[in-house]
PDB file of C-alpha atoms and ligand atoms in Angstrom:
ATOM      1  CA  MET A  22     -17.675   7.807  -0.590  1.00  0.00           C
ATOM      2  CA  TYR A  23     -16.904  12.054   0.325  1.00  0.00           C
ATOM      3  CA  GLN A  24     -15.686  15.108  -1.562  1.00  0.00           C
ATOM      4  CA  ILE A  25     -14.397  17.951   1.383  1.00  0.00           C
ATOM      5  CA  SER A  26     -12.352  20.156   1.499  1.00  0.00           C
ATOM      6  CA  SER A  27      -9.571  18.855   4.286  1.00  0.00           C
ATOM      7  CA  LYS A  28      -7.709  21.746   6.913  1.00  0.00           C
ATOM      8  CA  ILE A  29      -3.905  19.938   6.501  1.00  0.00           C
ATOM      9  CA  LEU A  30      -2.859  19.351  10.207  1.00  0.00           C
ATOM     10  CA  TYR A  31       0.904  19.262   9.143  1.00  0.00           C
ATOM     11  CA  ASN A  32       2.355  18.200   5.838  1.00  0.00           C
ATOM     12  CA  LYS A  33       6.549  17.928   6.579  1.00  0.00           C
ATOM     13  CA  GLU A  34       9.171  16.394   4.910  1.00  0.00           C
ATOM     14  CA  LEU A  35      10.555  12.940   7.095  1.00  0.00           C
ATOM     15  CA  SER A  36      13.231  11.760   4.283  1.00  0.00           C
ATOM     16  CA  PRO A  37      14.452  13.924   1.739  1.00  0.00           C
ATOM     17  CA  GLY A  38      11.483  13.788  -0.922  1.00  0.00           C
ATOM     18  CA  TYR A  39       9.601  12.267   1.040  1.00  0.00           C
ATOM     19  CA  TYR A  40       6.385  13.892   2.872  1.00  0.00           C
ATOM     20  CA  LYS A  41       4.165  13.515   5.378  1.00  0.00           C
ATOM     21  CA  ILE A  42       0.733  15.326   4.902  1.00  0.00           C
ATOM     22  CA  GLY A  43      -2.207  15.010   8.176  1.00  0.00           C
ATOM     23  CA  LEU A  44      -5.949  15.821   6.379  1.00  0.00           C
ATOM     24  CA  ASP A  45      -8.631  16.297   8.884  1.00  0.00           C
ATOM     25  CA  CYS A  46     -11.852  14.744   7.568  1.00  0.00           C
ATOM     26  CA  PRO A  47     -13.878  13.527  10.030  1.00  0.00           C
ATOM     27  CA  ASP A  48     -16.098  11.284   7.493  1.00  0.00           C
ATOM     28  CA  ILE A  49     -13.341   9.845   4.756  1.00  0.00           C
ATOM     29  CA  ALA A  50     -11.210   8.462   8.225  1.00  0.00           C
ATOM     30  CA  SER A  51     -13.957   7.322   9.608  1.00  0.00           C
ATOM     31  CA  LYS A  52     -15.434   5.289   6.527  1.00  0.00           C
ATOM     32  CA  ALA A  53     -11.846   4.435   5.263  1.00  0.00           C
ATOM     33  CA  ALA A  54      -9.931   1.014   5.321  1.00  0.00           C
ATOM     34  CA  PRO A  55      -6.183   0.379   5.033  1.00  0.00           C
ATOM     35  CA  GLY A  56      -5.494  -0.095   0.838  1.00  0.00           C
ATOM     36  CA  GLN A  57      -7.775   2.306   0.007  1.00  0.00           C
ATOM     37  CA  PHE A  58      -6.765   5.769  -1.734  1.00  0.00           C
ATOM     38  CA  ILE A  59      -8.354   9.252  -1.614  1.00  0.00           C
ATOM     39  CA  MET A  60      -7.576  11.258  -4.848  1.00  0.00           C
ATOM     40  CA  ILE A  61      -6.203  15.366  -3.797  1.00  0.00           C
ATOM     41  CA  ARG A  62      -6.633  17.924  -6.200  1.00  0.00           C
ATOM     42  CA  VAL A  63      -3.116  19.651  -5.554  1.00  0.00           C
ATOM     43  CA  SER A  64      -3.842  22.731  -6.939  1.00  0.00           C
ATOM     44  CA  ASN A  65      -6.921  25.075  -7.400  1.00  0.00           C
ATOM     45  CA  GLN A  66      -4.946  26.222 -11.097  1.00  0.00           C
ATOM     46  CA  LEU A  67      -5.718  25.064 -13.523  1.00  0.00           C
ATOM     47  CA  ASP A  68      -2.655  23.026 -14.288  1.00  0.00           C
ATOM     48  CA  PRO A  69      -2.493  20.739 -13.047  1.00  0.00           C
ATOM     49  CA  PHE A  70      -5.998  19.768 -13.352  1.00  0.00           C
ATOM     50  CA  LEU A  71      -6.754  16.646 -12.362  1.00  0.00           C
ATOM     51  CA  ARG A  72      -6.954  14.917  -9.057  1.00  0.00           C
ATOM     52  CA  ARG A  73      -3.893  12.898  -8.205  1.00  0.00           C
ATOM     53  CA  PRO A  74      -4.585   8.967  -5.964  1.00  0.00           C
ATOM     54  CA  PHE A  75      -2.673   9.369  -2.833  1.00  0.00           C
ATOM     55  CA  SER A  76      -3.286   5.653  -0.097  1.00  0.00           C
ATOM     56  CA  ILE A  77      -4.179   6.412   2.584  1.00  0.00           C
ATOM     57  CA  HIS A  78      -1.046   5.819   5.064  1.00  0.00           C
ATOM     58  CA  MET A  79      -2.496   6.036   8.659  1.00  0.00           C
ATOM     59  CA  ILE A  80      -6.678   6.377   9.736  1.00  0.00           C
ATOM     60  CA  HIS A  81      -6.689   7.577  13.050  1.00  0.00           C
ATOM     61  CA  ASN A  82     -10.140   7.159  14.494  1.00  0.00           C
ATOM     62  CA  SER A  83     -11.855   6.355  17.624  1.00  0.00           C
ATOM     63  CA  ASN A  84     -10.829   2.637  17.056  1.00  0.00           C
ATOM     64  CA  ALA A  85      -7.438   2.593  17.051  1.00  0.00           C
ATOM     65  CA  PRO A  86      -5.541   2.054  19.635  1.00  0.00           C
ATOM     66  CA  HIS A  87      -2.263   3.591  19.094  1.00  0.00           C
ATOM     67  CA  ASP A  88      -2.900   6.858  18.093  1.00  0.00           C
ATOM     68  CA  GLU A  89      -2.687   9.154  20.700  1.00  0.00           C
ATOM     69  CA  VAL A  90      -3.429  11.982  19.072  1.00  0.00           C
ATOM     70  CA  ASP A  91      -6.715  13.697  17.353  1.00  0.00           C
ATOM     71  CA  ARG A  92      -8.456  10.461  17.603  1.00  0.00           C
ATOM     72  CA  ASN A  93     -11.235  11.697  15.275  1.00  0.00           C
ATOM     73  CA  SER A  94     -10.305  12.849  12.424  1.00  0.00           C
ATOM     74  CA  ARG A  95      -7.906  12.361  10.305  1.00  0.00           C
ATOM     75  CA  ILE A  96      -5.791  10.299   7.881  1.00  0.00           C
ATOM     76  CA  ASP A  97      -2.131  10.577   6.871  1.00  0.00           C
ATOM     77  CA  ILE A  98      -0.900  10.545   3.485  1.00  0.00           C
ATOM     78  CA  LEU A  99       2.683   9.814   2.715  1.00  0.00           C
ATOM     79  CA  TYR A 100       4.201  10.512  -0.638  1.00  0.00           C
ATOM     80  CA  LYS A 101       7.040  11.087  -2.325  1.00  0.00           C
ATOM     81  CA  VAL A 102       7.570  14.174  -4.729  1.00  0.00           C
ATOM     82  CA  VAL A 103       7.984  12.958  -8.137  1.00  0.00           C
ATOM     83  CA  GLY A 104       6.863  15.205 -10.610  1.00  0.00           C
ATOM     84  CA  LYS A 105       4.989  19.135 -10.486  1.00  0.00           C
ATOM     85  CA  GLY A 106       2.056  17.603  -8.438  1.00  0.00           C
ATOM     86  CA  THR A 107       3.687  15.961  -5.740  1.00  0.00           C
ATOM     87  CA  GLU A 108       5.635  19.688  -5.679  1.00  0.00           C
ATOM     88  CA  ILE A 109       2.896  21.168  -5.148  1.00  0.00           C
ATOM     89  CA  LEU A 110       1.668  19.093  -2.927  1.00  0.00           C
ATOM     90  CA  SER A 111       4.929  19.540  -1.073  1.00  0.00           C
ATOM     91  CA  THR A 112       4.852  23.213  -0.295  1.00  0.00           C
ATOM     92  CA  ALA A 113       0.922  23.173   0.826  1.00  0.00           C
ATOM     93  CA  LYS A 114       1.086  24.659   4.491  1.00  0.00           C
ATOM     94  CA  GLU A 115      -0.162  23.920   7.420  1.00  0.00           C
ATOM     95  CA  GLY A 116      -3.717  25.689   7.764  1.00  0.00           C
ATOM     96  CA  GLY A 117      -4.617  25.360   4.771  1.00  0.00           C
ATOM     97  CA  GLU A 118      -7.434  23.655   3.374  1.00  0.00           C
ATOM     98  CA  ILE A 119      -6.854  21.448   0.289  1.00  0.00           C
ATOM     99  CA  ASP A 120      -9.507  19.882  -2.173  1.00  0.00           C
ATOM    100  CA  ILE A 121     -10.283  15.634  -1.402  1.00  0.00           C
ATOM    101  CA  VAL A 122     -12.784  12.905  -2.219  1.00  0.00           C
ATOM    102  CA  GLY A 123     -12.686   9.385  -1.189  1.00  0.00           C
ATOM    103  CA  PRO A 124     -12.331   7.238   0.383  1.00  0.00           C
ATOM    104  CA  MET A 125     -11.791   4.870  -2.690  1.00  0.00           C
ATOM    105  CA  GLY A 126     -10.625   1.742  -3.831  1.00  0.00           C
ATOM    106  CA  ASN A 127     -11.519  -2.086  -1.923  1.00  0.00           C
ATOM    107  CA  GLY A 128      -8.704  -2.313   0.546  1.00  0.00           C
ATOM    108  CA  PHE A 129      -6.580  -5.211   2.158  1.00  0.00           C
ATOM    109  CA  GLN A 130      -8.895  -8.628   2.819  1.00  0.00           C
ATOM    110  CA  ILE A 131      -7.465  -9.773   6.724  1.00  0.00           C
ATOM    111  CA  HIS A 132      -7.532 -13.478   7.007  1.00  0.00           C
ATOM    112  CA  GLU A 133      -8.354 -14.267  11.101  1.00  0.00           C
ATOM    113  CA  ASP A 134      -6.487 -18.013  10.368  1.00  0.00           C
ATOM    114  CA  MET A 135      -3.131 -15.983   9.545  1.00  0.00           C
ATOM    115  CA  THR A 136      -0.538 -15.936  11.871  1.00  0.00           C
ATOM    116  CA  THR A 137       2.339 -14.442  10.132  1.00  0.00           C
ATOM    117  CA  ALA A 138       2.146 -11.193   8.397  1.00  0.00           C
ATOM    118  CA  ILE A 139       5.035 -10.623   6.067  1.00  0.00           C
ATOM    119  CA  PHE A 140       5.416  -6.579   4.818  1.00  0.00           C
ATOM    120  CA  ILE A 141       7.246  -6.043   1.828  1.00  0.00           C
ATOM    121  CA  ALA A 142       8.153  -2.943   0.633  1.00  0.00           C
ATOM    122  CA  GLY A 143      10.197  -0.965  -1.847  1.00  0.00           C
ATOM    123  CA  GLY A 144      10.429   2.857  -1.277  1.00  0.00           C
ATOM    124  CA  VAL A 145       7.202   4.752  -0.239  1.00  0.00           C
ATOM    125  CA  GLY A 146       5.158   1.404  -1.058  1.00  0.00           C
ATOM    126  CA  VAL A 147       5.433   1.160   2.788  1.00  0.00           C
ATOM    127  CA  ALA A 148       2.077   4.113   2.655  1.00  0.00           C
ATOM    128  CA  PRO A 149      -0.493   1.827   2.667  1.00  0.00           C
ATOM    129  CA  LEU A 150       1.304  -0.992   4.805  1.00  0.00           C
ATOM    130  CA  LEU A 151       1.550   1.172   7.924  1.00  0.00           C
ATOM    131  CA  GLY A 152      -1.748   1.008   8.307  1.00  0.00           C
ATOM    132  CA  LEU A 153      -2.772  -2.147   7.532  1.00  0.00           C
ATOM    133  CA  ALA A 154      -0.549  -3.477  10.588  1.00  0.00           C
ATOM    134  CA  GLU A 155      -2.532  -1.701  12.608  1.00  0.00           C
ATOM    135  CA  GLU A 156      -5.445  -3.186  11.475  1.00  0.00           C
ATOM    136  CA  ILE A 157      -4.467  -6.501  11.534  1.00  0.00           C
ATOM    137  CA  LEU A 158      -2.867  -6.175  15.065  1.00  0.00           C
ATOM    138  CA  LEU A 159      -6.572  -4.673  16.293  1.00  0.00           C
ATOM    139  CA  LYS A 160      -8.127  -7.738  14.768  1.00  0.00           C
ATOM    140  CA  LYS A 161      -5.742  -9.937  15.804  1.00  0.00           C
ATOM    141  CA  LYS A 162      -7.380 -13.194  16.391  1.00  0.00           C
ATOM    142  CA  MET A 163      -4.346 -15.686  15.308  1.00  0.00           C
ATOM    143  CA  THR A 164      -1.715 -13.169  13.689  1.00  0.00           C
ATOM    144  CA  ARG A 165       1.260 -14.027  16.113  1.00  0.00           C
ATOM    145  CA  SER A 166       4.058 -11.709  14.513  1.00  0.00           C
ATOM    146  CA  LEU A 167       4.119  -9.403  11.490  1.00  0.00           C
ATOM    147  CA  VAL A 168       7.405  -9.184   9.523  1.00  0.00           C
ATOM    148  CA  LEU A 169       9.239  -6.542   6.923  1.00  0.00           C
ATOM    149  CA  PHE A 170      10.792  -5.929   4.173  1.00  0.00           C
ATOM    150  CA  LEU A 171      11.874  -2.427   3.295  1.00  0.00           C
ATOM    151  CA  GLY A 172      14.124  -1.337   0.332  1.00  0.00           C
ATOM    152  CA  GLY A 173      15.082   1.097  -1.647  1.00  0.00           C
ATOM    153  CA  LYS A 174      18.110   2.516  -3.701  1.00  0.00           C
ATOM    154  CA  THR A 175      19.126   4.199  -0.602  1.00  0.00           C
ATOM    155  CA  ARG A 176      18.841   4.625   2.986  1.00  0.00           C
ATOM    156  CA  THR A 177      16.569   7.819   2.301  1.00  0.00           C
ATOM    157  CA  ASP A 178      14.530   5.662   0.506  1.00  0.00           C
ATOM    158  CA  ILE A 179      13.817   3.769   3.816  1.00  0.00           C
ATOM    159  CA  LEU A 180      11.002   4.941   5.741  1.00  0.00           C
ATOM    160  CA  CYS A 181       8.516   3.812   8.588  1.00  0.00           C
ATOM    161  CA  VAL A 182      11.833   1.447  10.443  1.00  0.00           C
ATOM    162  CA  LYS A 183      10.566   2.684  13.706  1.00  0.00           C
ATOM    163  CA  ASP A 184       6.443   3.093  13.312  1.00  0.00           C
ATOM    164  CA  PHE A 185       6.779  -1.084  12.301  1.00  0.00           C
ATOM    165  CA  GLU A 186       9.286  -1.172  15.517  1.00  0.00           C
ATOM    166  CA  ARG A 187       6.749   0.476  18.040  1.00  0.00           C
ATOM    167  CA  LEU A 188       4.194  -2.422  16.417  1.00  0.00           C
ATOM    168  CA  GLY A 189       6.593  -5.527  17.129  1.00  0.00           C
ATOM    169  CA  ALA A 190       7.545  -5.918  13.576  1.00  0.00           C
ATOM    170  CA  GLN A 191      10.746  -7.925  12.758  1.00  0.00           C
ATOM    171  CA  ILE A 192      11.835  -6.052  10.595  1.00  0.00           C
ATOM    172  CA  HIS A 193      14.691  -6.763   6.927  1.00  0.00           C
ATOM    173  CA  ILE A 194      16.061  -3.956   5.021  1.00  0.00           C
ATOM    174  CA  SER A 195      18.066  -3.655   2.176  1.00  0.00           C
ATOM    175  CA  THR A 196      19.326  -1.124  -0.048  1.00  0.00           C
ATOM    176  CA  GLU A 197      21.342  -1.506  -4.121  1.00  0.00           C
ATOM    177  CA  ASP A 198      23.836   1.369  -2.339  1.00  0.00           C
ATOM    178  CA  GLY A 199      24.342  -0.905   0.989  1.00  0.00           C
ATOM    179  CA  SER A 200      24.129   3.088   3.083  1.00  0.00           C
ATOM    180  CA  LEU A 201      21.089   1.031   5.509  1.00  0.00           C
ATOM    181  CA  GLY A 202      20.639  -2.757   5.968  1.00  0.00           C
ATOM    182  CA  ARG A 203      21.485  -5.646   3.595  1.00  0.00           C
ATOM    183  CA  GLN A 204      23.048  -4.850   0.078  1.00  0.00           C
ATOM    184  CA  GLY A 205      21.077  -6.360  -2.944  1.00  0.00           C
ATOM    185  CA  ILE A 206      17.297  -5.798  -3.339  1.00  0.00           C
ATOM    186  CA  VAL A 207      14.809  -6.606  -0.933  1.00  0.00           C
ATOM    187  CA  THR A 208      13.378  -9.691  -3.022  1.00  0.00           C
ATOM    188  CA  ASP A 209      16.558 -11.661  -2.617  1.00  0.00           C
ATOM    189  CA  GLN A 210      16.454 -11.157   1.268  1.00  0.00           C
ATOM    190  CA  PHE A 211      12.766 -11.902   1.394  1.00  0.00           C
ATOM    191  CA  VAL A 212      13.053 -15.575  -0.754  1.00  0.00           C
ATOM    192  CA  ASP A 213      16.790 -16.054   1.629  1.00  0.00           C
ATOM    193  CA  TYR A 214      14.029 -15.512   4.809  1.00  0.00           C
ATOM    194  CA  LEU A 215      11.543 -17.857   3.342  1.00  0.00           C
ATOM    195  CA  GLU A 216      14.143 -20.825   3.014  1.00  0.00           C
ATOM    196  CA  SER A 217      15.292 -20.007   6.665  1.00  0.00           C
ATOM    197  CA  GLN A 218      11.497 -20.707   8.164  1.00  0.00           C
ATOM    198  CA  ASP A 219      10.718 -23.878   9.437  1.00  0.00           C
ATOM    199  CA  ASN A 220       6.558 -24.040   8.350  1.00  0.00           C
ATOM    200  CA  ALA A 221       5.346 -24.890  11.806  1.00  0.00           C
ATOM    201  CA  PRO A 222       2.023 -27.416  11.414  1.00  0.00           C
ATOM    202  CA  GLY A 223      -0.874 -24.572  11.087  1.00  0.00           C
ATOM    203  CA  SER A 224       1.371 -21.967  10.687  1.00  0.00           C
ATOM    204  CA  PHE A 225       0.073 -19.754   8.139  1.00  0.00           C
ATOM    205  CA  SER A 226       1.469 -16.515   6.359  1.00  0.00           C
ATOM    206  CA  HIS A 227      -0.067 -13.751   3.749  1.00  0.00           C
ATOM    207  CA  CYS A 228       2.152 -11.011   2.374  1.00  0.00           C
ATOM    208  CA  PHE A 229       1.124  -8.271   1.423  1.00  0.00           C
ATOM    209  CA  ALA A 230       3.404  -5.822  -0.818  1.00  0.00           C
ATOM    210  CA  CYS A 231       3.198  -2.880  -2.643  1.00  0.00           C
ATOM    211  CA  GLY A 232       6.237  -1.119  -4.227  1.00  0.00           C
ATOM    212  CA  PRO A 233       7.433  -0.666  -7.655  1.00  0.00           C
ATOM    213  CA  GLU A 234       5.424  -3.007 -10.679  1.00  0.00           C
ATOM    214  CA  ALA A 235       9.027  -5.073 -11.060  1.00  0.00           C
ATOM    215  CA  MET A 236       8.963  -5.447  -7.624  1.00  0.00           C
ATOM    216  CA  LEU A 237       5.778  -6.648  -7.134  1.00  0.00           C
ATOM    217  CA  LYS A 238       5.608  -9.010  -9.736  1.00  0.00           C
ATOM    218  CA  GLU A 239       9.162 -10.626  -8.490  1.00  0.00           C
ATOM    219  CA  VAL A 240       6.784 -10.956  -4.812  1.00  0.00           C
ATOM    220  CA  ALA A 241       4.365 -12.813  -6.850  1.00  0.00           C
ATOM    221  CA  LYS A 242       6.364 -15.520  -8.553  1.00  0.00           C
ATOM    222  CA  ILE A 243       8.267 -15.803  -5.034  1.00  0.00           C
ATOM    223  CA  THR A 244       4.571 -16.635  -2.830  1.00  0.00           C
ATOM    224  CA  GLN A 245       3.528 -18.476  -5.737  1.00  0.00           C
ATOM    225  CA  LYS A 246       6.558 -20.837  -5.604  1.00  0.00           C
ATOM    226  CA  LYS A 247       5.574 -21.214  -2.122  1.00  0.00           C
ATOM    227  CA  GLU A 248       1.669 -20.901  -2.096  1.00  0.00           C
ATOM    228  CA  MET A 249       1.549 -18.758   0.375  1.00  0.00           C
ATOM    229  CA  PRO A 250      -1.681 -15.981  -0.363  1.00  0.00           C
ATOM    230  CA  CYS A 251      -0.193 -12.676  -1.472  1.00  0.00           C
ATOM    231  CA  GLN A 252      -2.389  -9.167  -1.946  1.00  0.00           C
ATOM    232  CA  VAL A 253      -0.143  -6.478  -3.978  1.00  0.00           C
ATOM    233  CA  SER A 254      -1.386  -3.183  -4.304  1.00  0.00           C
ATOM    234  CA  LEU A 255      -0.824  -1.667  -7.084  1.00  0.00           C
ATOM    235  CA  GLU A 256       0.524   1.651  -8.342  1.00  0.00           C
ATOM    236  CA  THR A 257      -0.970   3.054 -11.617  1.00  0.00           C
ATOM    237  CA  MET A 258      -1.591   6.689 -13.288  1.00  0.00           C
ATOM    238  CA  MET A 259      -5.147   7.226 -12.812  1.00  0.00           C
ATOM    239  CA  ALA A 260      -7.401  10.597 -14.258  1.00  0.00           C
ATOM    240  CA  CYS A 261     -10.632   9.996 -13.184  1.00  0.00           C
ATOM    241  CA  GLY A 262     -10.264   7.457 -10.303  1.00  0.00           C
ATOM    242  CA  LEU A 263     -14.101   6.918 -10.527  1.00  0.00           C
ATOM    243  CA  GLY A 264     -14.003   4.205 -13.275  1.00  0.00           C
ATOM    244  CA  ALA A 265     -15.201   6.445 -16.041  1.00  0.00           C
ATOM    245  CA  CYS A 266     -11.375   6.544 -18.519  1.00  0.00           C
ATOM    246  CA  LEU A 267      -9.989   3.163 -18.358  1.00  0.00           C
ATOM    247  CA  GLY A 268      -6.484   4.987 -17.836  1.00  0.00           C
ATOM    248  CA  CYS A 269      -5.990   2.995 -14.931  1.00  0.00           C
ATOM    249  CA  VAL A 270      -6.503  -0.774 -16.695  1.00  0.00           C
ATOM    250  CA  VAL A 271      -4.099  -3.814 -15.857  1.00  0.00           C
ATOM    251  CA  ARG A 272      -5.158  -7.405 -17.428  1.00  0.00           C
ATOM    252  CA  SER A 273      -6.124 -10.228 -14.826  1.00  0.00           C
ATOM    253  CA  LYS A 274      -7.173 -13.892 -14.693  1.00  0.00           C
ATOM    254  CA  SER A 275     -10.130 -13.531 -12.408  1.00  0.00           C
ATOM    255  CA  GLN A 276     -13.724 -12.081 -13.567  1.00  0.00           C
ATOM    256  CA  THR A 277     -14.662 -10.878 -10.626  1.00  0.00           C
ATOM    257  CA  GLY A 278     -11.366 -11.153  -8.273  1.00  0.00           C
ATOM    258  CA  SER A 279     -10.521 -14.552  -6.826  1.00  0.00           C
ATOM    259  CA  LYS A 280      -9.541 -13.722  -3.286  1.00  0.00           C
ATOM    260  CA  GLU A 281      -8.017 -16.878  -3.003  1.00  0.00           C
ATOM    261  CA  PRO A 282      -4.096 -18.113  -4.396  1.00  0.00           C
ATOM    262  CA  GLY A 283      -4.866 -20.137  -7.250  1.00  0.00           C
ATOM    263  CA  ASN A 284      -2.052 -21.580  -9.457  1.00  0.00           C
ATOM    264  CA  ASP A 285      -3.901 -21.604 -12.793  1.00  0.00           C
ATOM    265  CA  ILE A 286      -1.204 -20.369 -15.261  1.00  0.00           C
ATOM    266  CA  ILE A 287      -2.927 -18.336 -18.558  1.00  0.00           C
ATOM    267  CA  SER A 288      -1.068 -17.615 -21.247  1.00  0.00           C
ATOM    268  CA  HIS A 289      -0.752 -14.295 -22.611  1.00  0.00           C
ATOM    269  CA  LYS A 290      -2.461 -14.646 -25.753  1.00  0.00           C
ATOM    270  CA  ASP A 291      -4.936 -16.265 -24.692  1.00  0.00           C
ATOM    271  CA  GLU A 292      -7.228 -13.751 -24.479  1.00  0.00           C
ATOM    272  CA  SER A 293     -10.539 -14.644 -24.193  1.00  0.00           C
ATOM    273  CA  MET A 294      -9.703 -16.095 -20.786  1.00  0.00           C
ATOM    274  CA  ILE A 295      -8.023 -12.298 -19.932  1.00  0.00           C
ATOM    275  CA  HIS A 296     -10.248 -10.023 -17.871  1.00  0.00           C
ATOM    276  CA  HIS A 297      -9.599  -6.181 -17.497  1.00  0.00           C
ATOM    277  CA  LYS A 298      -9.675  -4.770 -14.275  1.00  0.00           C
ATOM    278  CA  LYS A 299      -9.862  -1.067 -13.294  1.00  0.00           C
ATOM    279  CA  VAL A 300      -6.902   0.143 -10.700  1.00  0.00           C
ATOM    280  CA  CYS A 301      -9.015   2.390  -8.977  1.00  0.00           C
ATOM    281  CA  LYS A 302     -12.265   0.418  -9.451  1.00  0.00           C
ATOM    282  CA  ASP A 303     -11.685  -3.133  -8.864  1.00  0.00           C
ATOM    283  CA  GLY A 304      -8.267  -2.288  -6.614  1.00  0.00           C
ATOM    284  CA  PRO A 305      -5.920  -0.733  -5.398  1.00  0.00           C
ATOM    285  CA  VAL A 306      -5.463  -4.344  -4.058  1.00  0.00           C
ATOM    286  CA  PHE A 307      -5.393  -7.875  -6.438  1.00  0.00           C
ATOM    287  CA  ASN A 308      -3.957 -11.377  -5.302  1.00  0.00           C
ATOM    288  CA  SER A 309      -0.827 -11.833  -6.421  1.00  0.00           C
ATOM    289  CA  THR A 310      -2.012 -14.522  -8.807  1.00  0.00           C
ATOM    290  CA  GLU A 311      -5.136 -12.494 -10.763  1.00  0.00           C
ATOM    291  CA  ILE A 312      -2.378 -10.317 -12.303  1.00  0.00           C
ATOM    292  CA  ILE A 313      -1.320 -11.411 -15.577  1.00  0.00           C
ATOM    293  CA  TRP A 314       2.339  -9.859 -14.851  1.00  0.00           C
ATOM    294  CA  GLU A 315       4.244  -8.013 -18.062  1.00  0.00           C
TER     295      GLU A 315
HETATM  296 FE1  LIG B 541     -10.604   5.844 -15.034  1.00  0.00          FE
HETATM  297 FE2  LIG B 541      -9.248   4.634 -13.235  1.00  0.00          FE
HETATM  298  S1  LIG B 541      -8.813   5.605 -13.167  1.00  0.00           S
HETATM  299  S2  LIG B 541     -10.856   4.472 -14.563  1.00  0.00           S
END
């Protein structure tokens, strides 16, 4: 993990309220993995004082064949303006410097026998999934197809469509107001997709999801019913990001962090079976069956 002052390569608005910032940070880029995050100190002022966590959107290093620019040195962060910290970050200028720490957290596990990678994103939850999709294609042993489900309230919440098209993904979009794609919620579209699939012998789909907790909880339920492995990236408020403040704890059924799907149902009242995990240290990526969804 490094703490550095990183040069801002660009900071541009992709859609109303959504920005992508490019950070020149060779040390972090060379160590980072999809699903990890960095902490950014958005201002040198006392307020806001704490660094904020941002999942890594893209890692540009010498192993990334899809990268055409600046091969060795940068990471991209995709973020939504949701409060004072991100408001300040959105005004950061190209050429400026910003204090960052990373890479942090565990990142996604990629199973080599996976034949289909299914990504489910709610709004800016797509951020860590694009870098993951690229990594899966790089590792490609068995993966034959990428399928993406993107959901949002309205069309301006739908991001990264062209990036996933470039990777050859099959894309399903849903918006609650029907302004783009199918009208409704992304998990309904996911269920319909699963029901339309013939599970060919030897096929092995794996789901990766990031977005609002209600969406993740539903995805966890759907995939568990189908006995489909599913990893979720949790977006939780963090203070220290270092495992010290316990501000990001979630309840888990697993002491160690199982990597395989399980069917163990534990009552919320059975406290002796419950373990507390720190999203910043043990996550942010968890097996969906491990989390006790509230
Ligand atoms: Fe402090 Fe996770 S943010 S323990």
